[in-house]
Short mmCIF file of C-alpha atoms and ligand atoms in Angstrom, two decimals:
data_model
loop_
_atom_site.label_atom_id
_atom_site.label_comp_id
_atom_site.label_asym_id
_atom_site.label_seq_id
_atom_site.Cartn_x
_atom_site.Cartn_y
_atom_site.Cartn_z
CA MET A 1 135.33 121.28 27.86
CA PRO A 2 133.24 121.10 31.06
CA ILE A 3 129.98 119.23 30.52
CA ILE A 4 126.64 120.50 31.87
CA ASP A 5 124.54 117.35 32.02
CA LEU A 6 120.82 118.13 32.14
CA ARG A 7 119.65 114.75 30.79
CA SER A 8 118.52 113.50 34.19
CA ASP A 9 119.16 113.74 37.93
CA THR A 10 120.16 110.06 37.69
CA VAL A 11 123.60 111.19 36.44
CA THR A 12 124.58 112.62 39.85
CA GLN A 13 127.85 111.31 41.29
CA PRO A 14 128.18 110.23 44.93
CA THR A 15 129.53 112.92 47.29
CA ALA A 16 132.84 112.65 49.16
CA ASN A 17 130.90 111.91 52.38
CA MET A 18 129.07 109.07 50.63
CA ARG A 19 132.31 107.52 49.37
CA ARG A 20 133.79 107.72 52.85
CA ALA A 21 130.69 106.17 54.44
CA MET A 22 130.71 103.39 51.81
CA ALA A 23 134.33 102.54 52.53
CA GLU A 24 133.75 102.36 56.27
CA ALA A 25 130.29 100.71 56.37
CA PRO A 26 129.87 97.65 58.61
CA VAL A 27 128.23 94.96 56.44
CA GLY A 28 126.71 91.49 56.68
CA ASP A 29 124.47 89.17 54.65
CA ASP A 30 121.30 91.14 53.99
CA VAL A 31 119.32 88.07 52.86
CA PHE A 32 119.87 86.85 56.46
CA ARG A 33 118.95 90.42 57.55
CA GLU A 34 122.42 90.67 59.06
CA ASP A 35 123.64 93.81 57.34
CA PRO A 36 123.57 96.52 60.02
CA THR A 37 123.91 99.35 57.51
CA VAL A 38 121.00 98.13 55.34
CA ASN A 39 118.93 97.66 58.49
CA ARG A 40 119.74 101.22 59.55
CA LEU A 41 118.84 102.63 56.11
CA GLU A 42 115.53 100.74 56.15
CA GLU A 43 114.67 102.05 59.63
CA LEU A 44 115.59 105.60 58.71
CA SER A 45 113.58 105.44 55.47
CA ALA A 46 110.49 104.06 57.21
CA GLU A 47 110.75 106.83 59.80
CA ARG A 48 111.11 109.58 57.17
CA LEU A 49 108.06 108.30 55.26
CA GLY A 50 106.01 107.71 58.42
CA LYS A 51 105.67 103.95 57.84
CA ALA A 52 106.38 100.94 60.04
CA ALA A 53 108.91 99.25 57.75
CA ALA A 54 110.98 99.61 54.59
CA LEU A 55 112.81 97.43 52.06
CA PHE A 56 116.00 98.33 50.16
CA VAL A 57 115.78 97.47 46.45
CA ALA A 58 118.11 97.97 43.51
CA SER A 59 116.19 100.63 41.57
CA GLY A 60 113.02 102.65 41.22
CA THR A 61 111.75 100.18 38.64
CA MET A 62 112.30 97.31 41.05
CA GLY A 63 110.52 99.26 43.81
CA ASN A 64 107.46 99.76 41.62
CA LEU A 65 107.52 96.19 40.30
CA VAL A 66 107.86 94.56 43.74
CA SER A 67 105.07 96.81 45.08
CA GLN A 68 102.70 95.92 42.23
CA LEU A 69 103.48 92.19 42.54
CA THR A 70 102.91 92.35 46.31
CA HIS A 71 99.56 94.15 46.07
CA CYS A 72 98.14 92.27 43.08
CA GLY A 73 97.69 88.73 41.80
CA ARG A 74 97.34 87.53 38.21
CA GLY A 75 94.41 89.18 36.43
CA ASP A 76 94.08 91.97 38.98
CA GLU A 77 93.88 95.53 37.71
CA ILE A 78 95.75 98.72 38.61
CA ILE A 79 94.35 102.18 37.87
CA LEU A 80 97.15 104.55 36.90
CA GLY A 81 97.95 107.60 34.77
CA ASP A 82 98.60 107.31 31.05
CA GLU A 83 101.79 109.38 31.51
CA SER A 84 103.02 107.50 34.58
CA HIS A 85 106.53 106.08 34.70
CA ILE A 86 105.12 102.67 35.68
CA PHE A 87 102.97 102.57 32.55
CA TYR A 88 105.35 104.33 30.19
CA ASN A 89 108.88 103.39 31.14
CA GLU A 90 108.97 100.04 32.94
CA GLN A 91 108.48 97.56 30.10
CA GLY A 92 105.03 96.60 31.39
CA GLY A 93 106.96 94.56 33.97
CA SER A 94 103.96 93.77 36.15
CA ALA A 95 102.14 92.31 33.12
CA ALA A 96 105.22 90.43 31.91
CA LEU A 97 106.05 88.93 35.29
CA GLY A 98 102.80 89.06 37.27
CA GLY A 99 99.91 88.93 34.77
CA ILE A 100 98.69 92.26 36.14
CA HIS A 101 96.42 94.47 34.03
CA HIS A 102 96.97 98.24 33.74
CA ARG A 103 93.91 100.47 33.36
CA THR A 104 95.14 103.90 32.30
CA ILE A 105 93.23 107.15 32.78
CA PRO A 106 94.46 110.57 31.61
CA ASN A 107 97.09 112.34 33.67
CA GLN A 108 96.25 116.01 34.02
CA PRO A 109 99.09 118.46 33.21
CA ASP A 110 99.91 118.77 36.94
CA GLY A 111 100.33 115.00 37.37
CA THR A 112 97.00 114.38 39.10
CA LEU A 113 94.28 111.95 38.02
CA LYS A 114 90.74 113.36 38.06
CA LEU A 115 88.85 111.90 41.03
CA ASN A 116 85.82 111.23 38.80
CA ASP A 117 88.03 109.34 36.35
CA ILE A 118 89.38 107.18 39.18
CA GLU A 119 85.87 106.42 40.46
CA ALA A 120 84.63 105.62 36.96
CA ALA A 121 87.50 103.23 36.30
CA ILE A 122 86.86 101.07 39.39
CA ARG A 123 85.29 97.80 38.24
CA PRO A 124 82.02 96.58 39.69
CA ASP A 125 81.85 92.95 40.77
CA ASN A 126 81.11 91.19 37.47
CA ILE A 127 82.34 87.83 36.20
CA HIS A 128 83.50 89.47 32.96
CA PHE A 129 85.75 92.03 34.60
CA PRO A 130 89.20 91.95 36.18
CA ARG A 131 89.26 92.95 39.84
CA THR A 132 90.50 96.47 40.61
CA ARG A 133 93.03 96.25 43.44
CA LEU A 134 95.28 99.26 43.35
CA ILE A 135 95.49 102.95 42.48
CA ALA A 136 99.04 103.99 41.52
CA LEU A 137 100.05 107.67 41.72
CA GLU A 138 103.36 109.41 40.96
CA ASN A 139 104.83 112.23 43.09
CA THR A 140 106.57 114.28 41.71
CA HIS A 141 105.34 113.44 38.23
CA ASN A 142 108.18 112.99 35.78
CA ARG A 143 106.34 113.41 32.47
CA CYS A 144 104.02 116.12 33.86
CA ASN A 145 106.70 118.80 34.34
CA GLY A 146 107.78 117.49 37.73
CA GLY A 147 104.38 118.55 39.13
CA PHE A 148 103.58 117.51 42.69
CA LEU A 149 100.57 116.01 44.45
CA ASP A 150 99.61 117.76 47.70
CA ALA A 151 98.27 116.31 50.94
CA ALA A 152 94.67 117.42 50.24
CA TYR A 153 94.67 115.60 46.89
CA MET A 154 96.17 112.51 48.53
CA ARG A 155 93.39 112.55 51.15
CA ALA A 156 90.75 112.77 48.43
CA VAL A 157 92.20 109.71 46.66
CA GLY A 158 92.57 108.00 50.04
CA ASP A 159 88.84 108.49 50.68
CA ILE A 160 87.99 106.81 47.39
CA ALA A 161 90.38 103.93 48.06
CA ARG A 162 88.99 103.29 51.56
CA ARG A 163 85.38 103.53 50.38
CA ARG A 164 85.98 101.12 47.48
CA GLY A 165 88.34 98.71 49.25
CA LEU A 166 91.42 99.55 47.16
CA LYS A 167 95.09 100.06 48.04
CA ILE A 168 97.28 102.99 47.02
CA HIS A 169 100.86 102.76 45.76
CA VAL A 170 102.86 105.94 45.24
CA ASP A 171 105.81 105.99 42.86
CA GLY A 172 107.64 108.55 44.94
CA ALA A 173 110.93 108.31 43.04
CA ARG A 174 111.21 112.07 43.72
CA ILE A 175 108.99 112.32 46.84
CA PHE A 176 111.61 114.46 48.61
CA ASN A 177 111.44 116.95 45.72
CA ALA A 178 107.67 117.05 46.25
CA ALA A 179 108.15 117.55 50.00
CA VAL A 180 110.78 120.29 49.68
CA ALA A 181 108.81 122.09 46.96
CA GLN A 182 105.78 122.25 49.27
CA GLY A 183 107.64 122.77 52.54
CA VAL A 184 106.05 119.69 54.16
CA PRO A 185 107.57 116.48 55.56
CA ALA A 186 107.57 113.57 53.08
CA ALA A 187 105.57 111.58 55.66
CA VAL A 188 102.63 113.94 55.23
CA LEU A 189 102.55 113.21 51.49
CA ALA A 190 102.89 109.45 52.12
CA ALA A 191 100.17 109.22 54.80
CA GLU A 192 97.49 107.81 52.46
CA ALA A 193 99.82 105.37 50.70
CA ASP A 194 99.77 101.65 51.51
CA SER A 195 103.15 101.54 49.80
CA ILE A 196 105.52 104.22 48.59
CA SER A 197 108.81 103.77 46.76
CA PHE A 198 111.48 106.46 46.57
CA CYS A 199 114.87 106.71 44.89
CA LEU A 200 118.23 107.46 46.48
CA SER A 201 120.00 107.75 43.15
CA LYS A 202 118.22 110.69 41.56
CA GLY A 203 118.37 114.17 43.14
CA LEU A 204 119.71 112.70 46.39
CA ALA A 205 122.88 111.69 44.49
CA ALA A 206 123.53 108.24 45.97
CA PRO A 207 124.98 105.77 43.45
CA VAL A 208 122.38 102.97 43.72
CA GLY A 209 119.08 102.06 45.27
CA SER A 210 115.49 102.73 46.19
CA LEU A 211 113.29 101.97 49.19
CA ILE A 212 109.76 100.64 49.46
CA CYS A 213 107.98 101.79 52.65
CA GLY A 214 104.75 100.41 54.11
CA GLN A 215 103.19 98.38 56.91
CA THR A 216 105.23 95.56 58.47
CA ASP A 217 103.25 92.68 56.91
CA PHE A 218 103.30 94.32 53.45
CA ILE A 219 107.07 94.79 53.61
CA ALA A 220 107.53 91.18 54.80
CA GLU A 221 105.66 89.98 51.71
CA ALA A 222 107.55 92.44 49.48
CA ARG A 223 110.80 90.95 50.85
CA ARG A 224 109.72 87.54 49.49
CA VAL A 225 108.84 89.08 46.11
CA ARG A 226 112.20 90.89 45.94
CA LYS A 227 113.93 87.52 46.49
CA VAL A 228 112.02 85.67 43.76
CA ILE A 229 112.97 88.27 41.16
CA GLY A 230 116.61 87.93 42.16
CA GLY A 231 116.81 91.13 44.17
CA GLY A 232 118.14 89.65 47.42
CA MET A 233 121.50 91.33 47.92
CA ARG A 234 124.26 90.30 50.31
CA GLN A 235 126.77 92.87 51.68
CA ALA A 236 124.58 95.68 50.36
CA GLY A 237 125.53 97.92 53.28
CA ILE A 238 128.24 99.31 51.00
CA LEU A 239 125.40 100.84 48.96
CA ALA A 240 123.06 101.55 51.85
CA ALA A 241 125.77 103.65 53.54
CA ALA A 242 125.57 106.19 50.72
CA GLY A 243 121.78 106.16 51.05
CA ILE A 244 122.00 107.12 54.72
CA VAL A 245 124.20 110.09 53.81
CA ALA A 246 121.72 110.97 51.04
CA LEU A 247 118.81 111.10 53.49
CA ASN A 248 120.76 113.03 56.11
CA GLU A 249 122.58 115.53 53.91
CA MET A 250 120.99 115.84 50.48
CA VAL A 251 117.29 116.50 51.01
CA ASP A 252 117.14 120.18 51.99
CA ARG A 253 119.44 121.24 49.16
CA LEU A 254 116.87 120.04 46.57
CA ALA A 255 115.46 123.60 46.93
CA ASP A 256 118.53 124.80 44.98
CA ASP A 257 117.64 122.44 42.11
CA HIS A 258 114.10 123.81 42.06
CA ALA A 259 115.36 127.42 41.98
CA ASN A 260 117.72 126.52 39.12
CA ALA A 261 114.90 124.81 37.20
CA ARG A 262 112.77 127.93 37.55
CA LYS A 263 115.67 130.12 36.40
CA LEU A 264 116.18 127.86 33.40
CA ALA A 265 112.46 127.94 32.55
CA GLU A 266 112.32 131.74 32.77
CA GLY A 267 115.39 132.02 30.54
CA LEU A 268 113.93 129.59 28.00
CA ALA A 269 110.64 131.54 27.90
CA ALA A 270 112.56 134.56 26.58
CA ILE A 271 114.16 132.63 23.68
CA ALA A 272 112.46 132.85 20.26
CA GLY A 273 111.66 129.44 18.78
CA LEU A 274 110.91 127.83 22.15
CA SER A 275 107.73 127.58 24.16
CA ILE A 276 107.38 127.04 27.90
CA ALA A 277 105.18 128.34 30.74
CA PRO A 278 107.67 128.84 33.61
CA GLU A 279 104.88 128.95 36.21
CA HIS A 280 104.23 125.26 35.50
CA ILE A 281 107.74 124.30 36.64
CA LYS A 282 107.30 123.17 40.24
CA SER A 283 110.40 121.11 40.99
CA ASN A 284 113.56 120.08 39.08
CA ILE A 285 112.14 118.89 35.74
CA VAL A 286 111.79 121.29 32.81
CA PHE A 287 110.05 120.31 29.58
CA PHE A 288 110.03 122.82 26.74
CA LYS A 289 108.77 122.77 23.17
CA ILE A 290 110.51 123.72 19.96
CA THR A 291 108.14 125.84 17.88
CA ARG A 292 110.37 126.00 14.78
CA ALA A 293 109.38 123.54 12.06
CA ASP A 294 112.98 123.32 10.74
CA LEU A 295 114.49 121.93 13.95
CA THR A 296 113.86 118.58 15.65
CA PRO A 297 114.60 117.91 19.34
CA GLN A 298 117.37 115.54 18.25
CA GLU A 299 119.02 118.22 16.10
CA LEU A 300 118.88 120.79 18.90
CA ALA A 301 120.29 118.23 21.35
CA GLN A 302 123.16 117.52 18.90
CA ARG A 303 123.97 121.23 18.55
CA LEU A 304 123.96 121.64 22.34
CA LYS A 305 126.16 118.60 22.80
CA ALA A 306 128.80 120.27 20.65
CA GLU A 307 128.69 123.14 23.21
CA GLY A 308 129.02 120.78 26.19
CA VAL A 309 125.34 120.91 27.21
CA LEU A 310 123.46 117.60 27.36
CA VAL A 311 119.64 117.53 27.29
CA GLY A 312 117.01 114.82 26.70
CA PRO A 313 115.21 115.11 23.34
CA LYS A 314 111.63 113.77 23.45
CA GLU A 315 109.48 113.05 20.39
CA PRO A 316 107.88 114.83 18.64
CA ASP A 317 108.83 118.40 19.63
CA GLN A 318 109.98 118.46 23.25
CA ILE A 319 113.21 118.62 25.22
CA ARG A 320 113.61 117.63 28.87
CA ALA A 321 116.20 119.29 31.10
CA VAL A 322 116.61 118.18 34.71
CA THR A 323 118.49 120.17 37.36
CA HIS A 324 120.48 118.47 40.12
CA TYR A 325 123.37 118.60 42.56
CA GLN A 326 125.99 118.94 39.82
CA VAL A 327 124.33 121.87 38.03
CA SER A 328 124.96 125.34 39.49
CA ALA A 329 123.12 128.63 38.89
CA LYS A 330 126.11 129.69 36.77
CA ASP A 331 125.74 126.52 34.69
CA ILE A 332 122.15 127.55 33.96
CA ASP A 333 123.43 130.87 32.53
CA THR A 334 125.97 128.96 30.42
CA ALA A 335 123.32 126.50 29.21
CA LEU A 336 120.94 129.34 28.28
CA ASN A 337 123.72 131.03 26.28
CA SER A 338 124.38 127.77 24.44
CA ILE A 339 120.69 127.28 23.71
CA ASN A 340 120.42 130.85 22.38
CA LYS A 341 123.45 130.24 20.16
CA ALA A 342 122.14 126.90 18.90
CA LEU A 343 118.83 128.48 17.95
CA SER A 344 120.35 131.49 16.22
CA ARG A 345 121.68 129.28 13.41
N1 LIG B 401 113.28 107.91 35.51
C1 LIG B 401 114.37 108.10 34.58
C2 LIG B 401 114.01 107.48 33.23
O1 LIG B 401 113.57 106.20 33.36
C3 LIG B 401 112.97 108.27 32.48
C4 LIG B 401 114.66 109.57 34.45
O2 LIG B 401 115.71 109.89 33.87
O3 LIG B 401 113.87 110.40 34.93
N2 LIG B 401 109.76 106.42 38.74
C5 LIG B 401 110.01 107.63 38.20
C6 LIG B 401 109.03 108.72 38.40
C7 LIG B 401 111.18 107.84 37.47
O4 LIG B 401 111.40 109.03 36.93
C8 LIG B 401 112.10 106.78 37.32
C9 LIG B 401 113.37 106.94 36.52
C10 LIG B 401 111.80 105.54 37.91
C11 LIG B 401 110.61 105.39 38.61
C12 LIG B 401 112.68 104.33 37.75
O5 LIG B 401 113.87 104.46 38.45
P1 LIG B 401 115.16 103.55 38.06
O6 LIG B 401 115.77 104.22 36.86
O7 LIG B 401 116.00 103.62 39.28
O8 LIG B 401 114.70 102.18 37.77
#
């Protein structure tokens, strides 16, 4: 039975061009900065994000952790959304390893933070308080329906940060989804960020890796932090080669994933027992609710699994479905049929 895997865009397999590039990549010791393929990926990434430098790291979590540890010292505070991946899904790594304090404020349904909430959360100089150092944003926003932040919003947050002497980090795991969805270069969305991390191994389909982009001195410091947490890799050009293909060949096609997500959302809206507002689906992430009291997300996911459709059940009443390179428009029709069938029992 063919499997339609909507659990995440992290499940994407490397393309034939990636495998070829990996096999042929010239490599060297990247801790000595002698891997030409890693160096090329870092240059290309910096250029795409409009920054002076970039650093290849193992994962999105490592990109966010290294960025937080580079911006902040022990006892410093980061303002971030209560639905953000950094707060929700990264084990509180910056607290565990760096003694950094997270100050959460509510994420709005579109993934933004209210500007007033950001302002109000910034600590005055007071011996009792931690020092606010960083504002962390997420673009696109995973837990907020894949919603995106636009350049005008970024400028408004940038104004606050400059006025109050703070830095901005963007968890841009899916920044190219945000860019394609808005028809703007990723660099425009990154312009206000002191650091931005993005993932190669989600919608861009590379097997491993993320990049942190920023100013040259920030990236030099981040390189030290990456090393101390054991993230210095050696002949990593094997991995970086796939990342170069990802940036050159896999960005524009993200529009197909967005169209498929919208198609899925519109189909789900017509199914009794489910609730979703398709107009809120802005990129490749689709959250929908089960409105039937007799069915949990886990039970629905089990029924769909039996039909070859994999989705991500989320407590208490939600399911997440993510479109990607390996899900076609026809697969969306098949998945909708399976969901209809599973709900008709
Ligand atoms: N997200 C994963 C899970 O962890 C939830 C997924 O399936 O979506 N930032 C954002 C916005 C992310 O969505 C993720 C991964 C990360 C960072 C972490 O990336 P990795 O998994 O490479 O450490």
